[in-house]
mmCIF file of C-alpha atoms in Angstrom:
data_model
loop_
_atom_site.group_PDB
_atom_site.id
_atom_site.type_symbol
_atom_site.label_atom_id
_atom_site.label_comp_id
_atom_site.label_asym_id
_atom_site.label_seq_id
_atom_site.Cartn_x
_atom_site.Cartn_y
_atom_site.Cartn_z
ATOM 1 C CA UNK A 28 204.620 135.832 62.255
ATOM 2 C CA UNK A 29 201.975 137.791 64.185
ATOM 3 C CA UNK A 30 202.141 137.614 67.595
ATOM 4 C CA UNK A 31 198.997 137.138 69.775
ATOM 5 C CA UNK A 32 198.338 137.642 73.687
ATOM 6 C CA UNK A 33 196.050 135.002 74.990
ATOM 7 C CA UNK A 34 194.805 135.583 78.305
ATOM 8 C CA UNK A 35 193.353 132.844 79.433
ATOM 9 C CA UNK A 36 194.289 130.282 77.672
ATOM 10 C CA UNK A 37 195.036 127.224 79.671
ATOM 11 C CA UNK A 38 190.844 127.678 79.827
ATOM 12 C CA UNK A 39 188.697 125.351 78.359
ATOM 13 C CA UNK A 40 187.854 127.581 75.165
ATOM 14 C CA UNK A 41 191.503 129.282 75.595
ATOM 15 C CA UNK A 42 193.267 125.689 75.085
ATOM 16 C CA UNK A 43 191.378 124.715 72.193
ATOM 17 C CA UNK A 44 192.154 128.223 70.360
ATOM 18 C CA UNK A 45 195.597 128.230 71.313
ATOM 19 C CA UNK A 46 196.300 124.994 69.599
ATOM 20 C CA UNK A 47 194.052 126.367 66.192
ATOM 21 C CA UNK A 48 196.433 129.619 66.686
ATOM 22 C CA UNK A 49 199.849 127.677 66.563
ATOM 23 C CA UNK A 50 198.571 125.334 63.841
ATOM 24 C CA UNK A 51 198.181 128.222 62.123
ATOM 25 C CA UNK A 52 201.499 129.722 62.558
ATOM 26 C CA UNK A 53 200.531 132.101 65.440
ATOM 27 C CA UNK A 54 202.991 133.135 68.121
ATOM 28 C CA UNK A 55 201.069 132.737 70.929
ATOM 29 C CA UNK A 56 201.841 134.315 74.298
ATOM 30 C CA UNK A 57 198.983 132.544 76.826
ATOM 31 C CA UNK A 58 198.252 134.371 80.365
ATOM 32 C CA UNK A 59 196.415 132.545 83.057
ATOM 33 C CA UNK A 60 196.351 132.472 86.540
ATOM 34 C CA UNK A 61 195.390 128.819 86.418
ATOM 35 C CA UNK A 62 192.204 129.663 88.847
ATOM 36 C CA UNK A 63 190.126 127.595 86.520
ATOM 37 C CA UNK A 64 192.468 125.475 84.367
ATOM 38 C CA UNK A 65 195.528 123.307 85.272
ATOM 39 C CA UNK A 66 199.584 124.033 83.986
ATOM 40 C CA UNK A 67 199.569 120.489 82.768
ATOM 41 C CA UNK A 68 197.395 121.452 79.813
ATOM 42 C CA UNK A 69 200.597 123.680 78.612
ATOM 43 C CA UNK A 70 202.424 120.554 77.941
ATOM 44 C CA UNK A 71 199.452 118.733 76.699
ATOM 45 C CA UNK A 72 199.169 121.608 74.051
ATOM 46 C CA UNK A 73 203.019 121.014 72.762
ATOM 47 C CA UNK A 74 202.271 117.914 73.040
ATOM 48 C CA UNK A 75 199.574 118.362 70.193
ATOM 49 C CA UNK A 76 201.273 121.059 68.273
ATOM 50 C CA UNK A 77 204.918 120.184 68.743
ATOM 51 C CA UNK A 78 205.291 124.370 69.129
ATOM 52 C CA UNK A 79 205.997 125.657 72.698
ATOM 53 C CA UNK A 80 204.384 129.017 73.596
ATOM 54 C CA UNK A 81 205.203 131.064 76.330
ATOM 55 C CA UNK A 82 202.935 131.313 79.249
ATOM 56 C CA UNK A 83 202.742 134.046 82.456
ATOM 57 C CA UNK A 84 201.106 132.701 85.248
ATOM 58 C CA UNK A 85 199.083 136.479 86.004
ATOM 59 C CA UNK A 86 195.967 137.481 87.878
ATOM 60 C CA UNK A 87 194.936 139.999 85.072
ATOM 61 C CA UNK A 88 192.446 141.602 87.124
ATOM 62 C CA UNK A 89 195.639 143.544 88.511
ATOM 63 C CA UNK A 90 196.173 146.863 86.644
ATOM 64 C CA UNK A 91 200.041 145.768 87.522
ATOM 65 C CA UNK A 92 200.164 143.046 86.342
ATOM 66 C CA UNK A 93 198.294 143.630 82.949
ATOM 67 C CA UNK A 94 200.690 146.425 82.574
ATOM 68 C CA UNK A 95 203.774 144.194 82.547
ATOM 69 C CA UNK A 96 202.354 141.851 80.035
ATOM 70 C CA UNK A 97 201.687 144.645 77.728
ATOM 71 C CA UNK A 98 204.476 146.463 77.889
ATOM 72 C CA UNK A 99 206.729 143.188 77.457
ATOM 73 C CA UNK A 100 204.851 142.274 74.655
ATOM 74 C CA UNK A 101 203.619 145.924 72.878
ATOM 75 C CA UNK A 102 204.516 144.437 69.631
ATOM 76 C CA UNK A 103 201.881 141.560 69.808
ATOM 77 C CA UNK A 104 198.813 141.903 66.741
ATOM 78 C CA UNK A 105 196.132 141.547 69.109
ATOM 79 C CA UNK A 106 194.761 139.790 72.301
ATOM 80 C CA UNK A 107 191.874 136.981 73.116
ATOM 81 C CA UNK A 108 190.565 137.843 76.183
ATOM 82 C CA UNK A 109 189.074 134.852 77.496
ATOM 83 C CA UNK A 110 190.026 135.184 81.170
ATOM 84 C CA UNK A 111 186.603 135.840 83.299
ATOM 85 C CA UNK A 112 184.845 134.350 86.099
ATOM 86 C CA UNK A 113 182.588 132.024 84.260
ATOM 87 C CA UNK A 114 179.498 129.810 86.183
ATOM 88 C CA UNK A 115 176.117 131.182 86.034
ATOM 89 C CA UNK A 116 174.584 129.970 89.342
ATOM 90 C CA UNK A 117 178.348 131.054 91.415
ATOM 91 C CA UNK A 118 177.690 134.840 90.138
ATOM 92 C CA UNK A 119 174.183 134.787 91.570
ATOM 93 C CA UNK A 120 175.857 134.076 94.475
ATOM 94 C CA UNK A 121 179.162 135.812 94.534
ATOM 95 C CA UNK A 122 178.472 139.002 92.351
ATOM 96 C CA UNK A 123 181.125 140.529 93.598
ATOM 97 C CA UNK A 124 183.799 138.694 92.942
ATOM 98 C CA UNK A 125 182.279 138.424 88.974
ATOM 99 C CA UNK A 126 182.215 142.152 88.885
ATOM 100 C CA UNK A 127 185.702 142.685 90.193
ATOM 101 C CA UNK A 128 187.364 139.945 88.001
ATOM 102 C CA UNK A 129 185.244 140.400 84.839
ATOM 103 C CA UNK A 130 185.308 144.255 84.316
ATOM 104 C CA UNK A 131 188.641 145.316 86.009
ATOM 105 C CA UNK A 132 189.978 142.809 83.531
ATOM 106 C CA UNK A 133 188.734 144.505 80.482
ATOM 107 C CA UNK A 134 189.333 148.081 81.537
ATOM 108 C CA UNK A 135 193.117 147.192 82.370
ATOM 109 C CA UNK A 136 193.384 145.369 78.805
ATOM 110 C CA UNK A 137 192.566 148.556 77.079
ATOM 111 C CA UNK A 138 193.834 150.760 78.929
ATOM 112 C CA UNK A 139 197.479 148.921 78.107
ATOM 113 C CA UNK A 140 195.989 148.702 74.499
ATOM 114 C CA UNK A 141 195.685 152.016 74.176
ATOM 115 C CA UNK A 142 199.042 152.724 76.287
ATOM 116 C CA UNK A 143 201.438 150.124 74.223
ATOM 117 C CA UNK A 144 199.603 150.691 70.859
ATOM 118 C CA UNK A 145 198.131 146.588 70.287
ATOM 119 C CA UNK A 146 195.399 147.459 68.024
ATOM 120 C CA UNK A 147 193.106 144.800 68.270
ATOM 121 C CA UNK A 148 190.778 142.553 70.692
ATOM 122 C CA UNK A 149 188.754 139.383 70.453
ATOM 123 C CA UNK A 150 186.554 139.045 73.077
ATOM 124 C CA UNK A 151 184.781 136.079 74.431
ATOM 125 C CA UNK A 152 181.373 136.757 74.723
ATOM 126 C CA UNK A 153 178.073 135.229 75.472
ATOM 127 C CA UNK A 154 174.738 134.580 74.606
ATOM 128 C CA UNK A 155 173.759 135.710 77.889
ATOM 129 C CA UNK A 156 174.195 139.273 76.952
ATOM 130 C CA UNK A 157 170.711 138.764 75.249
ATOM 131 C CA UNK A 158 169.076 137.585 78.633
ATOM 132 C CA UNK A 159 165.395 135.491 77.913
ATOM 133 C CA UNK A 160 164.444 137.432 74.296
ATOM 134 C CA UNK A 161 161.235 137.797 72.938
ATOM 135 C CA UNK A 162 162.348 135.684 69.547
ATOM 136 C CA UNK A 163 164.156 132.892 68.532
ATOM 137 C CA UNK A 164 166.297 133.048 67.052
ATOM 138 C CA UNK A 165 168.284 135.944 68.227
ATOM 139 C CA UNK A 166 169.779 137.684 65.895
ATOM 140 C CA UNK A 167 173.143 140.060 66.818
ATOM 141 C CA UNK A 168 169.985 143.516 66.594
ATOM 142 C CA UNK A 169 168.367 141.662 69.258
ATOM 143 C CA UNK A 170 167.983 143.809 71.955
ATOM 144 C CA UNK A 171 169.475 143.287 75.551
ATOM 145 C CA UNK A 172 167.350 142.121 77.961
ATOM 146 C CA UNK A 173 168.012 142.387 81.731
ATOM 147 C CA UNK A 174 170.925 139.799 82.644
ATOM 148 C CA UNK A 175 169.409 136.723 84.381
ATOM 149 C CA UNK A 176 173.165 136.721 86.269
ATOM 150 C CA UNK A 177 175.581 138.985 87.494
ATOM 151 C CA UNK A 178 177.885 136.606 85.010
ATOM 152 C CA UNK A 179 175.863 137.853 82.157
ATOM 153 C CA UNK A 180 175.636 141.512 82.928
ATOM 154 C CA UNK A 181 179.265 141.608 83.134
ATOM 155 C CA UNK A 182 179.216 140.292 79.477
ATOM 156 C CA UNK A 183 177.023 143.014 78.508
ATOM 157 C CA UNK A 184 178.576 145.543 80.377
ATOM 158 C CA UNK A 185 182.111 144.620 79.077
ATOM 159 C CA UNK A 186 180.912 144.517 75.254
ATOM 160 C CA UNK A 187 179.295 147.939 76.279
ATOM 161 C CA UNK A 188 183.343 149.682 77.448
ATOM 162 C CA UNK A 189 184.627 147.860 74.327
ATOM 163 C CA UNK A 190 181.741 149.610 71.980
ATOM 164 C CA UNK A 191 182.627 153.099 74.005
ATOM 165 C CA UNK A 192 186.280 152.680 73.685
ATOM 166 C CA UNK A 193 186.181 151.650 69.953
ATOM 167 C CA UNK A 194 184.145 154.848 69.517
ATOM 168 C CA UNK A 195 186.562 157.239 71.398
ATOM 169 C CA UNK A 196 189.955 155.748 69.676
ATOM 170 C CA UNK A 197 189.893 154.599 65.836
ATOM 171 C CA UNK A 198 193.095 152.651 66.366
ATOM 172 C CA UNK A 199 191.584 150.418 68.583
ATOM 173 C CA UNK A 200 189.780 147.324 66.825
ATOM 174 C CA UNK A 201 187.205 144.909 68.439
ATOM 175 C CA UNK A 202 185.281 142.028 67.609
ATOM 176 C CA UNK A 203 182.619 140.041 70.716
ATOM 177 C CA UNK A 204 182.189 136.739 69.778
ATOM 178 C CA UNK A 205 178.685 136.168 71.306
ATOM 179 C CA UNK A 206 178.796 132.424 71.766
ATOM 180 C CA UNK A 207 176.082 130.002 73.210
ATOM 181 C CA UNK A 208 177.395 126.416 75.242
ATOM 182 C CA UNK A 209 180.441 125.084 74.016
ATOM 183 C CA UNK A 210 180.786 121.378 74.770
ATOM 184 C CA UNK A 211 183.056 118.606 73.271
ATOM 185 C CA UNK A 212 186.776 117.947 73.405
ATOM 186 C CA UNK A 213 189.936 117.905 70.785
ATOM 187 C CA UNK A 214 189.831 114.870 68.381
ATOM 188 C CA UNK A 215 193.313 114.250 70.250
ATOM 189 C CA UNK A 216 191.516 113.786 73.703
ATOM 190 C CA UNK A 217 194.436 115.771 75.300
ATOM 191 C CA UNK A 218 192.680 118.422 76.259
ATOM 192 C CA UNK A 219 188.725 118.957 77.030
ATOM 193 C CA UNK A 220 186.703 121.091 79.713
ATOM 194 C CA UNK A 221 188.462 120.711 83.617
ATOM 195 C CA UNK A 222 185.066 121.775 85.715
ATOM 196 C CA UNK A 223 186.108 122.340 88.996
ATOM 197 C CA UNK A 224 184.195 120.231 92.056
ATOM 198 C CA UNK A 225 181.087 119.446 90.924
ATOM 199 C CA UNK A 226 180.368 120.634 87.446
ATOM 200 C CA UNK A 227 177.933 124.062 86.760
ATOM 201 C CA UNK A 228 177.696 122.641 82.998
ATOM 202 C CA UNK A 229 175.305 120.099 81.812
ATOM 203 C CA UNK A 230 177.690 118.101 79.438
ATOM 204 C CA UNK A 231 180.040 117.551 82.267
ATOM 205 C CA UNK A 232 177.554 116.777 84.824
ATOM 206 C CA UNK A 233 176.353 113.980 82.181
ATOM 207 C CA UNK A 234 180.173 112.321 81.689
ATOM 208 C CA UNK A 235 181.110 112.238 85.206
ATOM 209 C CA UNK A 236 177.453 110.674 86.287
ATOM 210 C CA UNK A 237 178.184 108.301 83.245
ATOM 211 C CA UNK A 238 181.549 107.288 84.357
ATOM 212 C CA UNK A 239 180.009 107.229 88.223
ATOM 213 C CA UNK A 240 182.197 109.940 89.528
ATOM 214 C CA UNK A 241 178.577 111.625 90.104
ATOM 215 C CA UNK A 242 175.571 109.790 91.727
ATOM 216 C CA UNK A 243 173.091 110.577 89.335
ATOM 217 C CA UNK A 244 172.463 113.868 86.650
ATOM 218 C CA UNK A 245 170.003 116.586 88.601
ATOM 219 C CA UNK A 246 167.824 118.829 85.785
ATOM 220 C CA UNK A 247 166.912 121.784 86.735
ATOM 221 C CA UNK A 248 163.139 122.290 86.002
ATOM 222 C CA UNK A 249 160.712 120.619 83.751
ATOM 223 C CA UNK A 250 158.127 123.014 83.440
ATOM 224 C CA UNK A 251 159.719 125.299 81.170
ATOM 225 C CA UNK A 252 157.678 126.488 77.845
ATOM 226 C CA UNK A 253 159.760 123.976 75.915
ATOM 227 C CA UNK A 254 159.250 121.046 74.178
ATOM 228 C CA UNK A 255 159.401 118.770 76.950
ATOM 229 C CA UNK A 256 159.694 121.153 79.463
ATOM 230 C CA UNK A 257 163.680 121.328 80.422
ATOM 231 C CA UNK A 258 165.584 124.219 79.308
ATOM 232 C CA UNK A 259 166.364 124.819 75.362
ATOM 233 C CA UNK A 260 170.321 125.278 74.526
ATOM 234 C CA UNK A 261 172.558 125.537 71.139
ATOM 235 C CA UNK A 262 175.526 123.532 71.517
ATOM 236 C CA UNK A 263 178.560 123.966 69.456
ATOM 237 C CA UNK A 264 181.804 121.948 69.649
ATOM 238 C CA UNK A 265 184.430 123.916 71.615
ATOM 239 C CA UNK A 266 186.881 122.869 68.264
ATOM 240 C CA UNK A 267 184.011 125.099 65.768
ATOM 241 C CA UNK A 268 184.158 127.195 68.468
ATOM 242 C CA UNK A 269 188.040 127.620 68.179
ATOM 243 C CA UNK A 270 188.467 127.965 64.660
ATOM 244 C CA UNK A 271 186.263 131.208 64.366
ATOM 245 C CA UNK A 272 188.089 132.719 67.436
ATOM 246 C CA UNK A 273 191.318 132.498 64.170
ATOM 247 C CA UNK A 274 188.997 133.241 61.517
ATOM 248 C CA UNK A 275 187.496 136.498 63.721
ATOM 249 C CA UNK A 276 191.549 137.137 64.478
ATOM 250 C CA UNK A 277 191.940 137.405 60.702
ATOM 251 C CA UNK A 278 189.452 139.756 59.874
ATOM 252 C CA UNK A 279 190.986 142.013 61.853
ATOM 253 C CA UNK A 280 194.716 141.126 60.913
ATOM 254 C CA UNK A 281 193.582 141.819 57.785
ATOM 255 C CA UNK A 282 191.443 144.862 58.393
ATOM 256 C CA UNK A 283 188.568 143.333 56.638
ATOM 257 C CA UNK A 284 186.362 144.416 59.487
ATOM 258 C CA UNK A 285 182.937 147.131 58.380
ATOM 259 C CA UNK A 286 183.454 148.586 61.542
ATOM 260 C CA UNK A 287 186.306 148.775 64.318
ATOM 261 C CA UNK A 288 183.561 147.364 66.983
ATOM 262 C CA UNK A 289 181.873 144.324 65.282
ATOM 263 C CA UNK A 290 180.238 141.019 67.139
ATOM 264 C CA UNK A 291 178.970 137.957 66.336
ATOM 265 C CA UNK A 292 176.556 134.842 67.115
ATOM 266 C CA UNK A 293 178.428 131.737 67.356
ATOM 267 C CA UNK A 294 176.450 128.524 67.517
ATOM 268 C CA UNK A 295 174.910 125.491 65.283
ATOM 269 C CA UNK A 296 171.703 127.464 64.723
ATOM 270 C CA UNK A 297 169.765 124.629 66.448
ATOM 271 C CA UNK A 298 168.417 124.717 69.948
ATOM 272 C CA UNK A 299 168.075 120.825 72.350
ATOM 273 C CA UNK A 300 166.158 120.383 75.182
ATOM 274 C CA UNK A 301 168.303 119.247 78.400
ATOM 275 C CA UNK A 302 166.493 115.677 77.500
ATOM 276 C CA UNK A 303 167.359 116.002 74.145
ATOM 277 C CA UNK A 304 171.367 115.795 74.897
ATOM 278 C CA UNK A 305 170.901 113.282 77.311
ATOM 279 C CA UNK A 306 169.346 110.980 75.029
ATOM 280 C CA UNK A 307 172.248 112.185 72.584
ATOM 281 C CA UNK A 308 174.790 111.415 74.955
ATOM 282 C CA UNK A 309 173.010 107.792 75.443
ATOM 283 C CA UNK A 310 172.834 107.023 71.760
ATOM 284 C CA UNK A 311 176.665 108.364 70.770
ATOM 285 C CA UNK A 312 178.072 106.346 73.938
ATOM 286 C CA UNK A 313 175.690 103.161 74.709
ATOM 287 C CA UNK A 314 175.920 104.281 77.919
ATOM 288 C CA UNK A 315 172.429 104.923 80.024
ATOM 289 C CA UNK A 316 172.472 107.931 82.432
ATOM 290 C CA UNK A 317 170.813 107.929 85.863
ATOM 291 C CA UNK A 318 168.481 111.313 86.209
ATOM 292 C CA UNK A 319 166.221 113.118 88.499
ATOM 293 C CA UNK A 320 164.273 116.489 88.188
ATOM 294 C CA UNK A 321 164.723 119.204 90.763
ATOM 295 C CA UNK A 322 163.551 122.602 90.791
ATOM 296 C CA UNK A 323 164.514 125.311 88.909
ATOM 297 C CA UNK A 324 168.247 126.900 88.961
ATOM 298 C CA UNK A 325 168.164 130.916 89.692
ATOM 299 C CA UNK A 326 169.720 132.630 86.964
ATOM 300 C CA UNK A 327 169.030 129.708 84.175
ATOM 301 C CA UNK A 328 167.394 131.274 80.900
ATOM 302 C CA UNK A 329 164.245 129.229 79.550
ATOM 303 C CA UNK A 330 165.299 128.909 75.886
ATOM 304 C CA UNK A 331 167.641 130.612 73.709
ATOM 305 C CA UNK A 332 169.296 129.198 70.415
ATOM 306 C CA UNK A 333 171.649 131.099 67.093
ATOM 307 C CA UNK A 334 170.710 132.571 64.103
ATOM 308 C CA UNK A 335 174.186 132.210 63.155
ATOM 309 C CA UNK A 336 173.379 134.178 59.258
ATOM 310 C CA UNK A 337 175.769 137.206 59.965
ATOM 311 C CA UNK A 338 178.847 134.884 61.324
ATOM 312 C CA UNK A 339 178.537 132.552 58.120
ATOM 313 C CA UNK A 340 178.392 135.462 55.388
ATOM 314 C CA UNK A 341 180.973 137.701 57.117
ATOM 315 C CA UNK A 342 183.276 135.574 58.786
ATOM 316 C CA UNK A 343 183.254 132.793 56.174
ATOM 317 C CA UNK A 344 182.673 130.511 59.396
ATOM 318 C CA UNK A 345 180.004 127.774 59.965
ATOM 319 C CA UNK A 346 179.875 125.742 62.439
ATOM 320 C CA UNK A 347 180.442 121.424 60.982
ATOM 321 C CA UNK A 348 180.309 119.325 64.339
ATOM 322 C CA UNK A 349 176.783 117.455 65.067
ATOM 323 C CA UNK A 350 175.700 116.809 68.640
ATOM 324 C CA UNK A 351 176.442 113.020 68.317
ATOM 325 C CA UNK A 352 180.095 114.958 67.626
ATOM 326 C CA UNK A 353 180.005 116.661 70.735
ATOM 327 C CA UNK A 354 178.909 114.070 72.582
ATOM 328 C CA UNK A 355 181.055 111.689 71.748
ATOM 329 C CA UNK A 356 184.493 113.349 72.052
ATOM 330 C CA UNK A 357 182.940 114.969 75.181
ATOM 331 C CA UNK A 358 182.821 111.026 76.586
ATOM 332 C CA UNK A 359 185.751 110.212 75.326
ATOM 333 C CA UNK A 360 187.745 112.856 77.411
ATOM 334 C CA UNK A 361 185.854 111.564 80.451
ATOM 335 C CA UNK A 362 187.573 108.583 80.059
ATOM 336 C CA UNK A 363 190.784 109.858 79.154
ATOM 337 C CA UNK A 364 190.573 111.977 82.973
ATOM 338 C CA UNK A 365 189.629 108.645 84.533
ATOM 339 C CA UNK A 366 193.213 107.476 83.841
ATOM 340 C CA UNK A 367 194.757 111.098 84.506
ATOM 341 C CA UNK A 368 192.845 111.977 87.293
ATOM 342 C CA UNK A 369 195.886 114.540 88.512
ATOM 343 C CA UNK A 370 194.226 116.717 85.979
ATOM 344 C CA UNK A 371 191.000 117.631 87.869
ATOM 345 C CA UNK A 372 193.248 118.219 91.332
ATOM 346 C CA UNK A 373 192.599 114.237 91.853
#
């Protein structure tokens, strides 16, 4: 049974890939300091897979404490490194702390990779490593653009030390996962995204103004080059999102990899307007949303959306969930946190 070091993973992401992972028959290790998540979803996830993993409650952007969780566990496979500072508009302004937590993270991880020997990384990536391109799609050879967020250069910059560090020591394996906006919850409802005060994501925003925990849904801008003028996304359910996070972890388990530094789009391929998923979210719920335009958010990229051709061919991976999916389970974990309101610190 291969054993795999999840850091983060009481996360939104994390949680959903941790229960694909033990599904699976992975022994999963999680590591989270439970800045952004709550300890409750460690039950919640035996609770869906009947398996118990072990968790560390770590700050991993301690050399220290990265240390001890490698050398404990130097005979884990590999590591998903989902643990970063994660909300566009806080990095704008906080870059600081995004810098310290994001990069000191991933230089500690491989540093104790290359230390204890654990040959191989996923790494939770972004879109936002591409910035505002000059086409749509982008493709994985679409250049980097400035970051429109401290958040996103320390994507780039972090895919950039894995690259360097892949190049400098064969025996360390890598593969970014480059995803766009995860949304949706587990068909079990057990476990969904825990946004912390008032929500930085639009899906979110639109359950909690549905289920009036929220006044009314603020866009940012409508006079964007789009279709109707609000920002252009690619949604993909967080579970599509989960199950290539296991099918990248197999490539590399299986050294089926072209190179030891490889990344990948993840997404549907299709790109919504902000309107778009709100009349989405009316449609797959009944329910009718309250709205307002305001100005523009700083660090928000116009339009950006997946050509997901490389992930399909050489992961074998596509994502299956429609937006009326998303939506749906999305709303149907808002209602499952109004009757467990502990869960968002209630």
């Amino acid at each position: 049974m291969s054993k795999i070091i999840v850091t983060g993973g009481l996360g939104y992401i994390g949680s959903h890939t941790v229960v694909n992972l033990l599904e699976d028959g992975f022994d999963v290790v999680i590591v989270d300091d439970l800045s952004n998540s709550q300890h409750d979803i460690l039950r919640r996830i035996e609770t869906i897979t009947g398996k118990q993993p072990e968790f560390l409650q770590l700050d991993i952007s301690v050399r220290d404490n990265v240390m001890s969780v490698l050398r404990r566990h130097s005979d884990a496979d590999a590591i998903i490194h989902f643990a970063a500072s994660k909300a566009v508009g806080e990095s704008v302004e906080n870059p600081l702390l995004y810098y310290r937590n994001n990069l000191n993270s991933m230089i500690f991880l491989l540093e104790g990779m290359q230390e204890t020997g654990i040959p191989n990384m996923v790494f939770s990536s972004s879109c936002t490593v591409y910035g505002q391109p000059d086409k749509l799609p982008v493709t994985e050879s679409t250049p980097f653009r400035p970051a429109e967020s401290p958040y996103g250069n320390t994507k780039q910059i972090c895919e950039e030390i894995i690259r360097d560090v892949c190049n400098a020591n064969k025996n360390i394996q890598a593969i970014a996962l480059r995803y766009f906006n995860p949304v949706g919850a587990h068909d079990s409802h057990l476990i969904g995204e825990l946004p912390r005060g008032v929500p930085n994501n639009l899906v979110p925003y639109i359950t909690q103004t549905a289920a009036g925990i929220l006044p009314e849904l603020r866009i940012f801008g409508d006079d964007y080059d789009t279709p109707d003028g609000t920002p252009v996304r690619d949604y993909i359910h967080v579970v599509d999102l989960a199950i290539a996070h296991r099918v990248a972890l197999r490539r590399l388990l299986d050294r089926r990899q072209k190179n030891n530094y490889e990344y990948f789009n993840l997404g549907t391929g299709n790109g919504y307007t902000v309107l778009e998923v709100v009349k989405a979210f009316e449609k797959a719920t009944g329910v009718q949303l309250r709205y307002r335009i305001v100005a523009r958010r700083p660090g928000d990229v116009e339009k950006i959306w997946a050509d997901t051709t490389l992930a399909n061919r050489e992961l074998g991976w596509k994502a299956e969930r429609s937006l009326h999916d998303m939506m749906k389970s999305a709303w149907e974990w808002q209602l499952h946190l109004r009757d467990h309101p502990e869960l968002l610190g209630s």
